mmCIF file of C-alpha atoms in Angstrom:
data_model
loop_
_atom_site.group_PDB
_atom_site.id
_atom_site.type_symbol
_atom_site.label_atom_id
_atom_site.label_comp_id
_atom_site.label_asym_id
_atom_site.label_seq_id
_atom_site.Cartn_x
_atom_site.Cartn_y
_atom_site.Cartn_z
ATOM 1 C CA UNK A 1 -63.757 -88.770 8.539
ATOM 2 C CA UNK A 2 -62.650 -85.804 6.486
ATOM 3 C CA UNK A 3 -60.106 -87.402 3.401
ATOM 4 C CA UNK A 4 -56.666 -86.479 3.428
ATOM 5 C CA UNK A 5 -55.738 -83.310 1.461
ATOM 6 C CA UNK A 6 -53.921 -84.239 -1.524
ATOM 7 C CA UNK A 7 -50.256 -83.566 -1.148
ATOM 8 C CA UNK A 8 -48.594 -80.257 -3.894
ATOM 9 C CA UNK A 9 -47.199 -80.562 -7.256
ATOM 10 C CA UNK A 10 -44.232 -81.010 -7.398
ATOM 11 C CA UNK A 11 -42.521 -77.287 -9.170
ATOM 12 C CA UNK A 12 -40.660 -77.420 -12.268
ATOM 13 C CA UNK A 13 -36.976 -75.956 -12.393
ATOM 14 C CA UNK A 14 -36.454 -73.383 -14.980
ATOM 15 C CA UNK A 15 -33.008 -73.221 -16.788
ATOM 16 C CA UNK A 16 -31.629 -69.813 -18.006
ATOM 17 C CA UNK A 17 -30.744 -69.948 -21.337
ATOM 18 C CA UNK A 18 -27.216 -67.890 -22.094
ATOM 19 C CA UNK A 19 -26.207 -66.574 -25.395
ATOM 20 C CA UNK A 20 -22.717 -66.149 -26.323
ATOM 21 C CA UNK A 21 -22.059 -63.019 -28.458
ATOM 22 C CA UNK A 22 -18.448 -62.819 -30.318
ATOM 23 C CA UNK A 23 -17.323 -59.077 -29.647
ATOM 24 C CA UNK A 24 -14.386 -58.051 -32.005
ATOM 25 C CA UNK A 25 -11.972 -55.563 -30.335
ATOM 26 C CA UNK A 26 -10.155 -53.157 -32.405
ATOM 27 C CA UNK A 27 -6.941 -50.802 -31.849
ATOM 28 C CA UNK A 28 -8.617 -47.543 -29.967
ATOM 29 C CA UNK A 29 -8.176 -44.460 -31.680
ATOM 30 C CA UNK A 30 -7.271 -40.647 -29.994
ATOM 31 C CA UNK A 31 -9.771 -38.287 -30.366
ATOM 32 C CA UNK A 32 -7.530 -35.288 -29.649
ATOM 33 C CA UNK A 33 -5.946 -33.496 -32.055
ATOM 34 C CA UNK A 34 -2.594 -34.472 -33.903
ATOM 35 C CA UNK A 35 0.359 -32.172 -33.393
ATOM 36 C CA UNK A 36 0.093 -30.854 -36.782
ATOM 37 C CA UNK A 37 -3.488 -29.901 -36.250
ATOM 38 C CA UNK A 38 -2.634 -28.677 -33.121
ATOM 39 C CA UNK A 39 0.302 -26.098 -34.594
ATOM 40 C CA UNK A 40 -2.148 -24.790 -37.337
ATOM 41 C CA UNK A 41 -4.534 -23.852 -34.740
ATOM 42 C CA UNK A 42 -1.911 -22.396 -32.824
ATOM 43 C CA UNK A 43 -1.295 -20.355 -35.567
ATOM 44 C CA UNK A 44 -4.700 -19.174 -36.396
ATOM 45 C CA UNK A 45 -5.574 -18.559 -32.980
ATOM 46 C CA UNK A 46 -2.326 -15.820 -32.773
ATOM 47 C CA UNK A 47 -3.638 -14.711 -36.312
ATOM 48 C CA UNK A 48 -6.762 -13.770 -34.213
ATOM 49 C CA UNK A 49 -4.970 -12.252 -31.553
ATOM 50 C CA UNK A 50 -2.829 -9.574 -33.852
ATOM 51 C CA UNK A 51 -6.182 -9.418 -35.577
ATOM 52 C CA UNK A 52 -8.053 -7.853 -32.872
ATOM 53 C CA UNK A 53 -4.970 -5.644 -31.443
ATOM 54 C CA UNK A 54 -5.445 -3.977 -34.581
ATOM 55 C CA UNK A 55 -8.953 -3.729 -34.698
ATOM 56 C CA UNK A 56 -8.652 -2.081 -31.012
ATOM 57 C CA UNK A 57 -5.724 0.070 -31.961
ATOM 58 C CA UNK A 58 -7.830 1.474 -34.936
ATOM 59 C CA UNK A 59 -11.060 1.864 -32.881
ATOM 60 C CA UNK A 60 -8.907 3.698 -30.196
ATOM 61 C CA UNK A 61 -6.891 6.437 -32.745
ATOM 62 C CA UNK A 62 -10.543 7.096 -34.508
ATOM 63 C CA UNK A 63 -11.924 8.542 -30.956
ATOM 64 C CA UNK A 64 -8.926 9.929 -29.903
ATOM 65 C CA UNK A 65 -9.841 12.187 -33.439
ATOM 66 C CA UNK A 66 -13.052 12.330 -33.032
ATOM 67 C CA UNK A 67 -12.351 13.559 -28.991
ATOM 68 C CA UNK A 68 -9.732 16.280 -30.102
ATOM 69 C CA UNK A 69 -12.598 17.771 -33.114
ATOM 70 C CA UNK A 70 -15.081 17.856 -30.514
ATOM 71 C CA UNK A 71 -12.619 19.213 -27.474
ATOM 72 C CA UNK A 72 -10.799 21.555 -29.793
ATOM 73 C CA UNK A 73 -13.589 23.414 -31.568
ATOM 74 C CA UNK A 74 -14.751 24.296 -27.895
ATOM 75 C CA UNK A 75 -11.817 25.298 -26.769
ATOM 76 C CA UNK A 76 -11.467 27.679 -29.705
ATOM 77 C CA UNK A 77 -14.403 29.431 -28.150
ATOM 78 C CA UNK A 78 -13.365 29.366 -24.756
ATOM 79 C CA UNK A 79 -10.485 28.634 -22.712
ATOM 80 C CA UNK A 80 -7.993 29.291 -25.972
ATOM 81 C CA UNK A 81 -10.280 31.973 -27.805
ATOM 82 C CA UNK A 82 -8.387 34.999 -25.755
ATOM 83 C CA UNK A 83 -4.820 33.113 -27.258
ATOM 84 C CA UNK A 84 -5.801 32.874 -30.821
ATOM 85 C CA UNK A 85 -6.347 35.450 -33.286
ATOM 86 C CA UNK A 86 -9.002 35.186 -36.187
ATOM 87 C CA UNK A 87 -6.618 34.647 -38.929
ATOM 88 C CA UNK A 88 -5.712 31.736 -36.792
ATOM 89 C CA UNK A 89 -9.342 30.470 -35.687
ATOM 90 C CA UNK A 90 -11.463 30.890 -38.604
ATOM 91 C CA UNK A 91 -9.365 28.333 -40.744
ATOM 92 C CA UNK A 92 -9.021 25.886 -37.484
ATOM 93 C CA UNK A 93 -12.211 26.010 -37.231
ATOM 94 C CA UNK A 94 -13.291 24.924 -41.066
ATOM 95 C CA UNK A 95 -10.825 21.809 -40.783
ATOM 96 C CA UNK A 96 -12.436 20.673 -37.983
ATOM 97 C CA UNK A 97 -15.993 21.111 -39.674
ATOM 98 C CA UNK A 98 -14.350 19.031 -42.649
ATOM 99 C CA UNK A 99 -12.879 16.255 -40.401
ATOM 100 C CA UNK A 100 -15.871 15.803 -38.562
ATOM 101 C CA UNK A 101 -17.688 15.299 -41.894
ATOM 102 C CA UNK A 102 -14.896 13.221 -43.215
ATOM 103 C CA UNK A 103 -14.613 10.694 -40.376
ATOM 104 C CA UNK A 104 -18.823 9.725 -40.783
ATOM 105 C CA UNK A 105 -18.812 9.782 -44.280
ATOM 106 C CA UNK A 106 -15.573 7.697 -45.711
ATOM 107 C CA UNK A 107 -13.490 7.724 -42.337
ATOM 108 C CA UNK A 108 -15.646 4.811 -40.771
ATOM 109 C CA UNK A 109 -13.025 2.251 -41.756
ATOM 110 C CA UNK A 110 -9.962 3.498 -42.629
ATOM 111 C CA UNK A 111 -6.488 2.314 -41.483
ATOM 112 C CA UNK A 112 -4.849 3.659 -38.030
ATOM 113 C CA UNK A 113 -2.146 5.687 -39.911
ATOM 114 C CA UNK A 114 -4.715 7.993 -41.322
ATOM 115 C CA UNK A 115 -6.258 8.775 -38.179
ATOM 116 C CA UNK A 116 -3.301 9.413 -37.048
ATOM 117 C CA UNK A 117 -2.372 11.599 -39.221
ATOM 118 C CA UNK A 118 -5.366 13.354 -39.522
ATOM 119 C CA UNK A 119 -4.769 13.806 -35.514
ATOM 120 C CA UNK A 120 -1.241 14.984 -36.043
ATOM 121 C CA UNK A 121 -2.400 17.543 -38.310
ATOM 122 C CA UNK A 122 -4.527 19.229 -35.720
ATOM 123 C CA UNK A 123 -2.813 19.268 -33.223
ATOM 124 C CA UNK A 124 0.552 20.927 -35.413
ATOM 125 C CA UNK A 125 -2.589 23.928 -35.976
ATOM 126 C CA UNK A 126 -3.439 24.080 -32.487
ATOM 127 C CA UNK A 127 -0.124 23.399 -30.615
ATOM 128 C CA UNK A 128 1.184 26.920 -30.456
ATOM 129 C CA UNK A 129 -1.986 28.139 -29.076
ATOM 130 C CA UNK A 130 -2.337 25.622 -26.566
ATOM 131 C CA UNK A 131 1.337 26.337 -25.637
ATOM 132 C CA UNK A 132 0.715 30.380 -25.336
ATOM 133 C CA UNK A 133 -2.472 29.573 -22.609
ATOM 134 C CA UNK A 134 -0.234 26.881 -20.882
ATOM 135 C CA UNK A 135 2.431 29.811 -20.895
ATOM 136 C CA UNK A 136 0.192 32.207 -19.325
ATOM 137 C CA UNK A 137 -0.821 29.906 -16.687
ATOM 138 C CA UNK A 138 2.465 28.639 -15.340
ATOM 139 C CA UNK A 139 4.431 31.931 -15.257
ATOM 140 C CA UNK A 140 2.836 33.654 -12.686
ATOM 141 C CA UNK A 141 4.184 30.760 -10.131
ATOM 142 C CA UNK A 142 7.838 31.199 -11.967
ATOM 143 C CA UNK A 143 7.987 34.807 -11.535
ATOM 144 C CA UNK A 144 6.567 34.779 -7.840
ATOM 145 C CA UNK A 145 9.406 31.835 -6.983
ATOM 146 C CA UNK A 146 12.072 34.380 -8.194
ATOM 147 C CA UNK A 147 10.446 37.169 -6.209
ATOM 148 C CA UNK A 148 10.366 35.085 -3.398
ATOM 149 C CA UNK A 149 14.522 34.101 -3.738
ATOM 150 C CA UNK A 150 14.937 38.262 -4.398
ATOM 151 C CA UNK A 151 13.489 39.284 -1.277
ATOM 152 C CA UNK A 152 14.900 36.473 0.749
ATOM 153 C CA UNK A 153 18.778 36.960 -0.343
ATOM 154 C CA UNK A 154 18.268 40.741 -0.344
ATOM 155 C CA UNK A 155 17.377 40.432 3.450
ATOM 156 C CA UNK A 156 20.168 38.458 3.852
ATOM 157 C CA UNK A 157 22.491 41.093 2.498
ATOM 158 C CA UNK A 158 21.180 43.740 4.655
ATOM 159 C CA UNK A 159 21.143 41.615 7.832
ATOM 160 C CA UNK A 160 22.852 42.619 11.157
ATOM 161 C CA UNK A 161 21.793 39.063 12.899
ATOM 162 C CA UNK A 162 24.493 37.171 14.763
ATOM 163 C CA UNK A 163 23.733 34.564 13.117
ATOM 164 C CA UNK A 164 25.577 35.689 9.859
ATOM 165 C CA UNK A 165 28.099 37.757 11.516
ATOM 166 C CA UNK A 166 30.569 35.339 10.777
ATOM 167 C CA UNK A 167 30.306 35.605 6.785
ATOM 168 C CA UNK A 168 32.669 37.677 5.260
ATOM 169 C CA UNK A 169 32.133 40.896 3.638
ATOM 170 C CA UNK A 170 33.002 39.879 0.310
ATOM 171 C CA UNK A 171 30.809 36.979 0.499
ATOM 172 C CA UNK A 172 27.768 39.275 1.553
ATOM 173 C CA UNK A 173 28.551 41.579 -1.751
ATOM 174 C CA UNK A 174 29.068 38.660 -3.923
ATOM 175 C CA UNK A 175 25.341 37.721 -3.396
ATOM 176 C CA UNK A 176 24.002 41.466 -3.478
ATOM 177 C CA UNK A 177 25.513 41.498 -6.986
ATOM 178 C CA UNK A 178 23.410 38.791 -8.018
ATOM 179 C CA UNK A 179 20.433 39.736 -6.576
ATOM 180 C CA UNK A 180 20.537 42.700 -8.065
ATOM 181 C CA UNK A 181 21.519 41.459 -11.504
ATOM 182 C CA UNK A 182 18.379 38.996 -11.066
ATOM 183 C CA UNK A 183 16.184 42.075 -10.481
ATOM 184 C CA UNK A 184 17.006 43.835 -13.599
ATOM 185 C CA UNK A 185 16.775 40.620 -15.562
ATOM 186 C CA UNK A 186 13.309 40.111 -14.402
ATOM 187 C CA UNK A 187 12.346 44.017 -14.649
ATOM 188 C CA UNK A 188 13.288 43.482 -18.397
ATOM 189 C CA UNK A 189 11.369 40.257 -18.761
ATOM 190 C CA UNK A 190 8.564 41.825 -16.892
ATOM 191 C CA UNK A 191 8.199 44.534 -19.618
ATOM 192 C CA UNK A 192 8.483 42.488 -22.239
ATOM 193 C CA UNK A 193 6.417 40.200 -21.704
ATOM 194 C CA UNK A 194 3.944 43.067 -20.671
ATOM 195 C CA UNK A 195 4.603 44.560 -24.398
ATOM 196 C CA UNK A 196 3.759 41.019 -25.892
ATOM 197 C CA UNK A 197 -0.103 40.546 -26.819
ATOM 198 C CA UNK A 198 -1.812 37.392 -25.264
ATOM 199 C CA UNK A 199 -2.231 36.400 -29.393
ATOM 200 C CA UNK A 200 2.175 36.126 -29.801
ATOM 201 C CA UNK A 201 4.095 33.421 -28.459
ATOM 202 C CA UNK A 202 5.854 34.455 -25.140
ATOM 203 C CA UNK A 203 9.333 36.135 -25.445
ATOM 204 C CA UNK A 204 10.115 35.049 -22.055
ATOM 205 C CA UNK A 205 8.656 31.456 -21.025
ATOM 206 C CA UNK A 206 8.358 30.486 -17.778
ATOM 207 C CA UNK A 207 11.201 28.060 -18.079
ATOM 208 C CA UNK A 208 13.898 30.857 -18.583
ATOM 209 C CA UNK A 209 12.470 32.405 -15.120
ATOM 210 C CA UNK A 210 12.595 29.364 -13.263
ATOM 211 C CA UNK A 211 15.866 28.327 -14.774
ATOM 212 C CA UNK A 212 16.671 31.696 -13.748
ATOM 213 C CA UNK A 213 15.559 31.780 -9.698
ATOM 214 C CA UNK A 214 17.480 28.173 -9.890
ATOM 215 C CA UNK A 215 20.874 29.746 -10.641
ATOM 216 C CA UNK A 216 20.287 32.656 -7.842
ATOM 217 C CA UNK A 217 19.321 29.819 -5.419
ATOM 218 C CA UNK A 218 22.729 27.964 -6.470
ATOM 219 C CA UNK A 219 25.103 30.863 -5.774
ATOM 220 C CA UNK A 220 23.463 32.559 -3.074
ATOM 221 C CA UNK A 221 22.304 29.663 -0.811
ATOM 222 C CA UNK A 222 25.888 28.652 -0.156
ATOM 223 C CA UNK A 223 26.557 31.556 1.196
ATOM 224 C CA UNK A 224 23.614 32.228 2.809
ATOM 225 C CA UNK A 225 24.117 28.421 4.594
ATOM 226 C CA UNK A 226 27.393 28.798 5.279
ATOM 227 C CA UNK A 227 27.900 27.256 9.176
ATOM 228 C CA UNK A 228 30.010 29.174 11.712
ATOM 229 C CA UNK A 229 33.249 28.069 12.373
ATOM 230 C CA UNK A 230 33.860 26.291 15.313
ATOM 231 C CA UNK A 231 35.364 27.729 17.906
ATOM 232 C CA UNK A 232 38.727 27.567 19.168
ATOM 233 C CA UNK A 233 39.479 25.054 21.917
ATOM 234 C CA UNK A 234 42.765 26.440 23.789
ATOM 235 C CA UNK A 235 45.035 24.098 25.225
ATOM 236 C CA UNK A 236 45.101 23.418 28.945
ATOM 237 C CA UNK A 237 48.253 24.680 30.681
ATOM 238 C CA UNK A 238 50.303 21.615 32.121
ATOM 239 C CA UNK A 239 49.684 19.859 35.286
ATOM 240 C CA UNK A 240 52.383 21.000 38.162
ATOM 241 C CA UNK A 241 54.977 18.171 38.968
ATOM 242 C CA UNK A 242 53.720 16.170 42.222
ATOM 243 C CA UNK A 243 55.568 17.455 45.515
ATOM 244 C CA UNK A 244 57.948 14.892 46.692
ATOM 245 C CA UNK A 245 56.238 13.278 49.605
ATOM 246 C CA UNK A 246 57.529 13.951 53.459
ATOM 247 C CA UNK A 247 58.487 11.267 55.144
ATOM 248 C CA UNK A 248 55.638 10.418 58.164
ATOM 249 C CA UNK A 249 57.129 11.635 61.719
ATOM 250 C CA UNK A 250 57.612 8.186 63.398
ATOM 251 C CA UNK A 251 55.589 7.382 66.698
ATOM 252 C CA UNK A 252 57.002 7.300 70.203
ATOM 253 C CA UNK A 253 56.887 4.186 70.461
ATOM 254 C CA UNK A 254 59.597 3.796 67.468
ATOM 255 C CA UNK A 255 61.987 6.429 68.673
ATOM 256 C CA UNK A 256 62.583 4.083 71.343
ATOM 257 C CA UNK A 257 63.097 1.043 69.613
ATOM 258 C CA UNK A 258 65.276 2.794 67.180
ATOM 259 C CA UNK A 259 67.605 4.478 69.611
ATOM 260 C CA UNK A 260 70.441 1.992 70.438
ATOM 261 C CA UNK A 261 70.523 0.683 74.337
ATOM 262 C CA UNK A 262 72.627 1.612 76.542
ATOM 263 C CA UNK A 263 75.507 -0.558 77.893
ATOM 264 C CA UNK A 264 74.594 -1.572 81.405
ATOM 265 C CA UNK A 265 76.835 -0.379 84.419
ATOM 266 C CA UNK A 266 79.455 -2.127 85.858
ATOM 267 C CA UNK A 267 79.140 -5.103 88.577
ATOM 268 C CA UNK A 268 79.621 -3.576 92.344
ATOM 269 C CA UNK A 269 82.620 -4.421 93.847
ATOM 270 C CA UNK A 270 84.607 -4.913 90.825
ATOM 271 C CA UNK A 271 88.435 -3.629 90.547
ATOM 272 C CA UNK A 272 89.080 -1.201 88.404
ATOM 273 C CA UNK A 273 92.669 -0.159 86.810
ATOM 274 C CA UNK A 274 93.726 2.923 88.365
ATOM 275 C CA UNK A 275 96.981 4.468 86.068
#
């Protein structure tokens, strides 16, 4: 017979082994920053800010001056070059040459002021010549407005339509008078003005004609406007006094009943006093 198997070892226990580490705790510290930190970088950081405003600000008046050298000197030969004379372009035209040589040489950094002046002065050159093209341009609308106002309260004068019949005579003349002072005001402009080289400032601006087609508008349109009156509403005659009624004819019927009754006759047979 086969011998019995021998019975198992018997397994050792292990034991974990623990090690106790002191740990020392201190106070924790913030790692943000303390108010006064906090207020100095406050400070730098608006430092920064006004800073860069005026590092735009320059940037911005040094194109605006470099625009208006470029834009100016062609305008000069075109659009404003029929409003300008040559005693007037030839010297524009050399400060803009300088200026454009000035701002890449030492205008690269300079401060804001002197762009801006160097701006201002430009424009005081070129101002009255823009101002005689701008002139040219808008008075052609003025003086047709005031044409416009002419013909319209002149027709009015000379109308016959009901629908102005009720304005009074006087009122009609009262506007004729102004259109026709408003005629030879703008006949007078008109030849002035036609007298006046494109080179001069205007002797009439286009302003002075509106302002002037304003004041026709503001005595003439009232009249013009003025609404009929209404008409008269005549009082209704008064209502005749109601006819005293009739009393209604009674019916048959009622007669009878009204009518007292007769007293009945005597009995037969009865005596009767003879005198």
């Amino acid at each position: 017979a086969p011998a019995p198997a021998p019975a198992p070892a018997e397994e050792k226990k292990r034991s974990k082994k623990v090690k106790r580490i002191p740990v020392t705790v201190s106070e924790a510290k913030s790692v943000g920053m303390s108010a006064q930190e906090l207020m100095e970088a406050q400070e730098e950081e608006g430092k920064m800010a006004i800073e860069d405003k005026r590092i735009k600000e320059k940037a911005d008046a040094m194109n605006q001056l470099e625009e208006t050298i470029y834009s100016m000197r062609d305008k000069l030969s075109t659009s404003l070059s029929a409003f300008s004379t040559e005693d007037e372009k030839s010297p524009l035209m050399a400060l803009l040459t300088s200026l454009e040589d000035w701002l890449y040489e030492d205008g690269m950094d300079v401060e804001k002021s002197v762009y801006d002046a160097k701006y201002a002065e430009i424009m005081d050159k070129c101002g009255p010549i823009e101002a005689r093209a701008r002139e040219a341009d808008l008075r052609p609308d003025a003086i047709g407005e005031l044409r416009k106002a002419l013909a319209r309260f002149s027709e009015f004068v000379g109308s016959s339509d009901e629908a102005y019949a009720h304005i009074e005579a006087d009122d009609k003349a009262k506007v004729a008078a102004e259109v026709e002072a408003a005629t030879a005001w703008l006949s007078e402009a008109e030849a002035k003005l036609a007298a006046s080289p494109a080179t001069a400032d205007a002797p009439i601006k286009s302003a002075e004609i509106t302002a002037k087609a304003s004041a026709l508008e503001g005595v003439c349109n009232p009249i013009m406007r003025k609404p009929k009156p209404a008409p008269k509403v005549e009082a209704a005659p008064p209502s005749p006094a109601p006819a005293e009624a009739e009393p209604a004819p009674a019916a048959e019927g009622d007669d009878a009943a009204a009518e007292p009754a007769a007293a009945p006759p005597p009995p037969a047979g009865a005596d009767m006093d003879v005198d």
